[in-house]
Short mmCIF file of C-alpha atoms and ligand atoms in Angstrom, two decimals:
data_model
loop_
_atom_site.label_atom_id
_atom_site.label_comp_id
_atom_site.label_asym_id
_atom_site.label_seq_id
_atom_site.Cartn_x
_atom_site.Cartn_y
_atom_site.Cartn_z
CA MET A 1 65.52 44.59 42.77
CA GLN A 2 67.11 47.52 41.49
CA GLY A 3 64.17 50.08 41.61
CA GLU A 4 66.14 52.94 39.41
CA SER A 5 67.10 50.49 36.44
CA LEU A 6 63.29 49.47 36.32
CA MET A 7 62.14 52.52 35.66
CA THR A 8 60.77 52.85 32.54
CA PHE A 9 61.32 55.22 29.76
CA GLN A 10 58.47 57.58 28.88
CA HIS A 11 57.10 58.21 25.40
CA GLU A 12 54.65 60.52 23.75
CA ASN A 13 52.88 57.71 21.57
CA ALA A 14 52.53 53.74 22.99
CA ASN A 15 52.60 53.05 19.01
CA GLU A 16 55.52 54.40 18.18
CA ARG A 17 57.29 51.81 20.65
CA HIS A 18 56.15 48.88 19.39
CA ALA A 19 58.03 45.77 17.72
CA SER A 20 55.66 46.01 15.03
CA GLN A 21 56.34 49.16 13.81
CA ALA A 22 59.56 47.83 12.56
CA GLY A 23 57.63 45.18 9.95
CA THR A 24 57.77 41.31 9.46
CA LEU A 25 60.02 38.79 7.83
CA ASN A 26 59.37 35.22 7.59
CA LEU A 27 61.86 32.34 9.14
CA GLY A 28 60.37 29.53 6.97
CA ASP A 29 57.16 29.26 8.49
CA LEU A 30 57.49 31.63 11.37
CA THR A 31 56.74 35.49 10.77
CA ILE A 32 58.36 37.58 13.30
CA ASN A 33 58.86 41.23 13.90
CA ARG A 34 62.07 42.67 12.57
CA LEU A 35 62.87 44.35 15.91
CA GLY A 36 63.26 41.56 18.20
CA PHE A 37 65.59 41.46 21.52
CA GLY A 38 69.25 39.77 22.41
CA ALA A 39 69.41 38.15 25.65
CA MET A 40 73.32 37.86 25.87
CA ARG A 41 73.00 40.77 28.39
CA LEU A 42 70.38 39.75 30.47
CA SER A 43 72.96 37.81 32.80
CA THR A 44 75.95 39.47 32.18
CA ASN A 45 77.29 42.35 30.62
CA GLY A 46 79.40 40.54 28.10
CA ILE A 47 79.59 36.59 27.54
CA SER A 48 81.03 35.91 30.71
CA GLY A 49 81.42 38.29 33.95
CA GLN A 50 79.29 39.67 36.97
CA PRO A 51 75.87 38.64 37.50
CA ARG A 52 73.31 41.10 36.65
CA ASP A 53 70.19 41.29 38.82
CA PRO A 54 67.77 38.59 37.52
CA GLU A 55 64.90 40.04 38.73
CA VAL A 56 65.74 43.25 36.27
CA GLY A 57 66.40 40.69 33.26
CA ARG A 58 62.91 39.08 33.67
CA ALA A 59 61.19 42.19 34.19
CA VAL A 60 63.08 43.63 30.65
CA LEU A 61 61.74 40.17 29.00
CA ARG A 62 58.05 40.62 29.88
CA ARG A 63 58.31 44.10 28.80
CA ALA A 64 60.18 43.55 25.46
CA VAL A 65 56.80 41.20 25.03
CA GLU A 66 54.33 43.79 26.33
CA LEU A 67 56.27 45.62 23.39
CA GLY A 68 55.64 43.57 20.31
CA VAL A 69 58.78 41.35 20.46
CA ASN A 70 58.06 38.10 18.96
CA HIS A 71 61.52 37.21 18.25
CA ILE A 72 64.42 36.57 21.18
CA ASP A 73 67.78 35.20 20.27
CA THR A 74 69.77 33.38 23.27
CA ALA A 75 72.14 30.48 23.80
CA ALA A 76 72.50 28.10 26.64
CA PHE A 77 76.15 29.56 27.20
CA TYR A 78 74.62 32.86 28.18
CA GLN A 79 75.49 33.61 31.65
CA SER A 80 77.14 34.87 33.99
CA ARG A 81 80.94 33.80 34.73
CA ASP A 82 79.56 32.17 38.37
CA GLY A 83 76.86 30.35 36.57
CA SER A 84 74.33 32.05 38.96
CA VAL A 85 72.27 33.86 36.05
CA ARG A 86 71.37 32.27 32.85
CA ALA A 87 69.88 33.41 29.93
CA ASN A 88 68.09 30.56 29.58
CA THR A 89 66.61 30.05 32.69
CA LEU A 90 65.26 33.99 33.11
CA ILE A 91 63.59 33.62 29.49
CA ARG A 92 61.75 30.29 30.89
CA GLU A 93 61.05 31.69 34.55
CA ALA A 94 59.94 35.10 32.75
CA LEU A 95 57.90 33.91 29.81
CA SER A 96 56.94 30.25 30.21
CA PRO A 97 54.14 28.85 29.19
CA TYR A 98 55.33 30.97 26.29
CA PRO A 99 53.02 33.24 24.06
CA PRO A 100 52.15 31.02 20.56
CA ASP A 101 53.83 33.52 18.29
CA LEU A 102 57.12 34.12 20.58
CA VAL A 103 59.98 32.63 18.55
CA ILE A 104 63.07 31.81 20.58
CA ALA A 105 66.29 31.55 18.33
CA THR A 106 69.31 29.72 19.90
CA LYS A 107 72.90 28.93 19.02
CA VAL A 108 75.27 25.82 19.69
CA GLY A 109 78.93 25.40 19.21
CA PRO A 110 80.75 26.54 21.62
CA VAL A 111 81.76 24.87 24.57
CA PHE A 112 83.10 26.56 27.63
CA GLY A 113 85.92 24.38 29.71
CA ALA A 114 88.30 25.15 32.23
CA GLY A 115 90.92 26.96 29.72
CA GLY A 116 87.31 29.20 28.71
CA PRO A 117 85.40 28.65 25.10
CA ALA A 118 86.61 26.37 22.75
CA GLN A 119 84.86 25.17 18.99
CA GLY A 120 82.48 22.18 20.47
CA THR A 121 82.58 19.12 17.79
CA ALA A 122 80.10 16.91 16.10
CA ALA A 123 80.18 15.00 18.96
CA ASP A 124 79.00 17.85 21.43
CA LEU A 125 76.37 18.99 19.33
CA ARG A 126 73.22 16.88 20.67
CA ALA A 127 73.92 17.38 24.21
CA LEU A 128 73.96 20.97 23.78
CA VAL A 129 70.62 21.14 21.99
CA GLU A 130 69.16 18.85 24.44
CA ASP A 131 70.71 21.61 27.52
CA ASN A 132 68.82 24.30 25.57
CA LEU A 133 65.28 22.26 25.34
CA LYS A 134 65.81 22.25 29.11
CA THR A 135 66.97 25.02 30.41
CA LEU A 136 64.35 27.04 28.44
CA GLY A 137 61.59 24.20 29.21
CA LEU A 138 60.72 23.31 25.21
CA GLU A 139 60.28 20.04 23.34
CA ARG A 140 61.28 21.77 20.14
CA LEU A 141 63.63 24.76 19.22
CA ASP A 142 62.16 27.30 16.90
CA LEU A 143 65.41 28.22 15.30
CA VAL A 144 69.17 26.37 16.11
CA TYR A 145 72.30 28.55 14.74
CA LEU A 146 75.25 26.31 14.05
CA ARG A 147 78.13 28.84 15.50
CA ILE A 148 81.85 28.20 14.10
CA GLY A 149 84.97 29.54 15.08
CA MET A 150 85.74 32.38 17.83
CA MET A 151 85.73 35.93 17.08
CA GLU A 152 86.26 35.90 13.04
CA PRO A 153 84.74 32.99 10.30
CA PRO A 154 87.11 30.29 10.28
CA HIS A 155 87.84 30.55 6.32
CA GLY A 156 88.45 26.85 4.69
CA GLU A 157 87.00 24.97 7.90
CA SER A 158 84.06 22.68 6.84
CA LEU A 159 80.99 22.95 9.00
CA ALA A 160 79.47 19.75 7.16
CA GLU A 161 79.91 16.90 9.81
CA ARG A 162 78.17 19.59 12.51
CA PHE A 163 75.74 20.32 10.27
CA GLU A 164 74.67 17.16 9.47
CA VAL A 165 74.08 15.94 12.93
CA LEU A 166 71.71 19.39 13.39
CA ALA A 167 69.97 18.18 10.16
CA SER A 168 69.33 15.01 11.57
CA LEU A 169 68.51 16.43 14.89
CA ARG A 170 65.66 18.50 12.79
CA GLU A 171 64.48 15.60 11.14
CA GLU A 172 64.13 13.88 14.42
CA GLY A 173 61.63 16.88 15.54
CA LEU A 174 64.20 18.38 18.21
CA ILE A 175 64.76 21.59 15.87
CA ARG A 176 61.79 23.83 13.63
CA HIS A 177 64.50 25.53 11.61
CA LEU A 178 68.26 25.83 11.30
CA GLY A 179 70.70 28.69 10.93
CA LEU A 180 74.34 29.49 10.86
CA SER A 181 76.53 32.04 12.79
CA ASN A 182 79.82 33.44 12.42
CA VAL A 183 80.19 31.94 8.48
CA ASP A 184 81.05 33.42 5.32
CA THR A 185 79.61 32.74 1.61
CA THR A 186 81.41 29.27 1.38
CA HIS A 187 80.04 27.87 4.67
CA LEU A 188 76.55 29.36 3.44
CA ALA A 189 76.93 26.92 0.32
CA GLU A 190 78.02 24.37 1.80
CA ALA A 191 75.39 24.23 4.61
CA ARG A 192 72.53 24.97 1.88
CA ALA A 193 73.67 21.64 0.27
CA ILE A 194 72.95 19.95 3.48
CA ALA A 195 69.81 21.34 4.62
CA PRO A 196 67.52 25.05 4.62
CA VAL A 197 69.07 27.70 6.05
CA VAL A 198 66.60 30.26 7.38
CA ALA A 199 69.18 32.73 8.91
CA VAL A 200 72.56 33.81 9.33
CA GLN A 201 74.21 35.54 12.53
CA ASN A 202 77.56 37.25 12.02
CA HIS A 203 79.25 40.66 13.09
CA PHE A 204 77.63 43.12 11.59
CA HIS A 205 76.83 46.82 12.70
CA ILE A 206 77.34 50.58 11.07
CA ALA A 207 80.50 50.83 12.02
CA ARG A 208 81.72 47.30 10.67
CA ARG A 209 80.05 46.43 7.37
CA ASP A 210 82.49 44.46 5.61
CA ASP A 211 80.38 41.41 5.54
CA VAL A 212 78.17 42.40 2.37
CA ALA A 213 79.02 39.20 0.37
CA VAL A 214 76.73 37.44 3.22
CA LEU A 215 74.53 39.58 3.12
CA ASP A 216 73.72 39.83 -0.45
CA VAL A 217 73.60 36.17 -0.86
CA CYS A 218 70.84 35.93 2.28
CA ALA A 219 68.80 38.66 0.47
CA GLU A 220 69.14 36.88 -3.09
CA ASN A 221 67.55 33.84 -1.10
CA GLY A 222 65.21 35.01 1.31
CA ILE A 223 67.66 34.18 4.14
CA ALA A 224 67.23 36.68 7.58
CA PHE A 225 70.50 38.35 7.82
CA VAL A 226 70.92 38.95 11.79
CA PRO A 227 73.92 41.13 12.87
CA PHE A 228 74.90 40.55 16.33
CA PHE A 229 76.53 43.31 17.65
CA PRO A 230 74.07 45.54 16.20
CA LEU A 231 74.95 48.42 18.53
CA GLY A 232 78.48 48.21 18.20
CA GLY A 233 78.42 45.59 21.18
CA GLY A 234 78.16 48.75 23.69
CA ARG A 235 78.69 51.89 21.44
CA SER A 236 81.94 52.90 21.48
CA ASP A 237 81.88 52.15 17.84
CA LEU A 238 78.93 54.37 17.30
CA ASN A 239 80.89 57.59 18.35
CA ASP A 240 80.42 58.96 15.28
CA PRO A 241 79.60 62.43 14.20
CA ARG A 242 77.98 61.25 11.30
CA LEU A 243 75.25 59.14 13.19
CA ALA A 244 75.35 62.00 15.86
CA ARG A 245 74.01 64.57 13.26
CA VAL A 246 71.30 61.98 11.55
CA ALA A 247 70.16 61.37 15.53
CA ALA A 248 69.63 64.74 16.13
CA ARG A 249 67.46 65.56 13.05
CA HIS A 250 65.27 62.76 14.08
CA GLY A 251 65.38 63.45 17.71
CA ALA A 252 66.73 59.99 18.32
CA SER A 253 69.72 58.68 19.99
CA VAL A 254 72.49 57.26 18.07
CA SER A 255 71.51 53.86 19.56
CA GLN A 256 68.18 54.14 17.83
CA ILE A 257 69.64 55.53 14.44
CA ALA A 258 72.16 52.42 14.46
CA LEU A 259 69.12 50.31 14.43
CA ALA A 260 66.80 52.01 11.71
CA TRP A 261 69.91 52.05 9.76
CA LEU A 262 70.21 48.07 9.86
CA LEU A 263 66.32 47.88 9.07
CA ALA A 264 66.86 50.20 6.07
CA LEU A 265 70.07 48.34 5.02
CA SER A 266 67.55 45.29 3.33
CA PRO A 267 64.11 43.57 3.81
CA VAL A 268 65.73 40.74 5.05
CA THR A 269 67.68 42.05 8.07
CA LEU A 270 66.45 41.33 11.51
CA ALA A 271 67.70 43.52 14.84
CA ILE A 272 68.39 41.72 18.07
CA PRO A 273 70.05 44.61 20.04
CA GLY A 274 70.71 43.53 23.82
CA THR A 275 70.11 45.20 26.97
CA ALA A 276 69.61 44.57 30.71
CA SER A 277 67.92 48.05 30.83
CA LEU A 278 64.06 49.02 30.61
CA VAL A 279 65.10 52.78 29.73
CA HIS A 280 67.32 50.81 26.74
CA LEU A 281 64.68 48.40 25.84
CA GLU A 282 62.04 50.57 25.22
CA GLU A 283 64.49 53.51 23.30
CA ASN A 284 65.48 50.25 20.80
CA ILE A 285 62.00 48.95 20.71
CA ALA A 286 61.42 52.98 19.29
CA ALA A 287 63.54 52.65 16.43
CA GLY A 288 61.27 50.35 14.73
CA SER A 289 59.37 53.49 13.88
CA ILE A 290 61.83 55.77 12.57
CA THR A 291 62.27 56.29 8.72
CA LEU A 292 65.37 57.32 7.55
CA THR A 293 65.15 59.59 4.64
CA PRO A 294 67.45 59.70 1.63
CA GLU A 295 69.31 62.32 2.89
CA ASP A 296 69.89 60.53 6.08
CA LEU A 297 70.80 56.96 4.23
CA ALA A 298 73.21 59.35 1.93
CA ASP A 299 74.87 60.79 5.05
CA LEU A 300 74.86 57.07 6.46
CA GLY A 301 76.19 55.43 3.45
CA ILE A 302 73.54 52.94 3.08
CA THR A 303 75.82 49.93 1.83
CA GLY A 304 80.03 49.06 1.81
CA GLY A 305 82.86 51.34 3.18
CA GLU A 306 83.84 52.31 6.80
CA LEU A 307 81.72 54.81 8.77
CA ARG A 308 84.21 57.84 8.87
N1 NAP B 401 76.44 34.67 17.19
C1 NAP B 401 77.33 35.46 18.17
O1 NAP B 401 78.36 34.69 18.07
C2 NAP B 401 76.93 36.64 18.73
C3 NAP B 401 77.71 37.15 19.93
C4 NAP B 401 77.55 38.31 20.46
C5 NAP B 401 75.94 38.45 20.58
N2 NAP B 401 75.45 37.87 19.99
C6 NAP B 401 73.57 38.34 19.80
O2 NAP B 401 73.33 39.30 19.85
C7 NAP B 401 72.78 40.28 20.11
C8 NAP B 401 73.25 41.84 20.58
O3 NAP B 401 74.47 41.80 20.92
P1 NAP B 401 74.72 42.45 22.07
O4 NAP B 401 73.97 42.36 23.00
O5 NAP B 401 75.98 41.40 22.39
O6 NAP B 401 75.50 43.96 21.86
P2 NAP B 401 74.66 45.11 21.02
O7 NAP B 401 73.16 44.69 20.75
O8 NAP B 401 75.09 45.71 19.88
O9 NAP B 401 75.11 46.35 22.35
C9 NAP B 401 74.84 45.57 23.49
C10 NAP B 401 75.11 46.53 24.61
O10 NAP B 401 74.70 47.93 24.43
C11 NAP B 401 74.24 48.61 25.59
N3 NAP B 401 73.15 49.17 25.70
C12 NAP B 401 71.43 48.66 25.05
N4 NAP B 401 70.96 49.36 24.28
C13 NAP B 401 71.30 50.78 24.58
C14 NAP B 401 70.98 51.78 24.15
N5 NAP B 401 70.09 51.92 23.80
N6 NAP B 401 71.82 53.18 24.67
C15 NAP B 401 73.24 52.75 25.24
N7 NAP B 401 73.63 51.53 25.31
C16 NAP B 401 72.42 50.24 25.17
C17 NAP B 401 73.83 47.54 26.43
O11 NAP B 401 74.12 47.49 27.88
P3 NAP B 401 73.23 47.89 28.93
O12 NAP B 401 72.40 46.18 29.09
O13 NAP B 401 73.36 48.44 29.78
O14 NAP B 401 71.80 48.34 28.29
C18 NAP B 401 75.29 46.44 26.00
O15 NAP B 401 76.34 46.87 26.59
C19 NAP B 401 73.00 39.60 21.76
O16 NAP B 401 72.06 40.03 23.24
C20 NAP B 401 73.03 37.95 21.55
O17 NAP B 401 71.93 37.69 21.74
C21 NAP B 401 75.13 36.94 19.21
#
């Protein structure tokens, strides 16, 4: 155990760092706090790399739930390069038997072979869903995103065949709700003609807000919009004087303001900051109690444009 990494963030008022402070949102019939947790960073600080301490990862997960997190975002492919630490295994070990209100969202699509990540086909999906069921120790997955493309949404590519497979696994009872990740508005419309979509998870944060069209469709249809890399994937993008100015006004960190901004953007946004640090976890949860003023929002620009 890394003693220092397990030190907790000291805060004057415990209520100010409870995930429920961010309000709630419905994913189909499931109600969750809008401030959740992204599990990708538990196994390694990226998609694939050196393993992180599994004991710290389990401690972070338990603390997240203590702090009111009832939405954890994961994937079976969130693992260290050597495969020794897997996010799903840590979640099962730390939290199973699961609290009844805990919603675990996962994603399928990519396959990882010797040549690195590639897009899986429709034929791969059942096995990928079953891998999540097994590693999480569940009989049904609350929310499964179909994750397509590589870094950018694959414009013009049909997802129908793959989404139909997930829709049939939902009919079979292996999945409760479906989502999409890394998609454009055409993909979203194509999928919604096949089965209900409760959430979209796309690359979006305060310094990368060019996906407003998808957010708008989500807001109009009560679909959750779940930005991935809500902290810019590691903060280099958050190095901005406007953010620093608003953070100073609130006595907060720029990470906290970036999360508060996402939550203020629309009632359908969910925040899933990722960390393997108890200090960062507590700091991120405390962001749910920050109310940005009209002056803050004007400074930050609530929609559109680059942060500059
Ligand atoms: N659908 C997709 O394609 C996709 C892609 C990427 C991610 N995701 C999901 O989105 C979640 C969030 O994205 P992410 O974890 O990649 O990126 P992120 O939340 O934007 O940033 C995480 C990074 O910021 C650091 N960090 C976290 N809190 C901090 C704080 N308060 N102060 C300073 N640094 C802080 C983390 O390091 P420490 O661990 O050291 O704190 C980590 O390096 C993931 O966990 C995953 O569930 C989905």
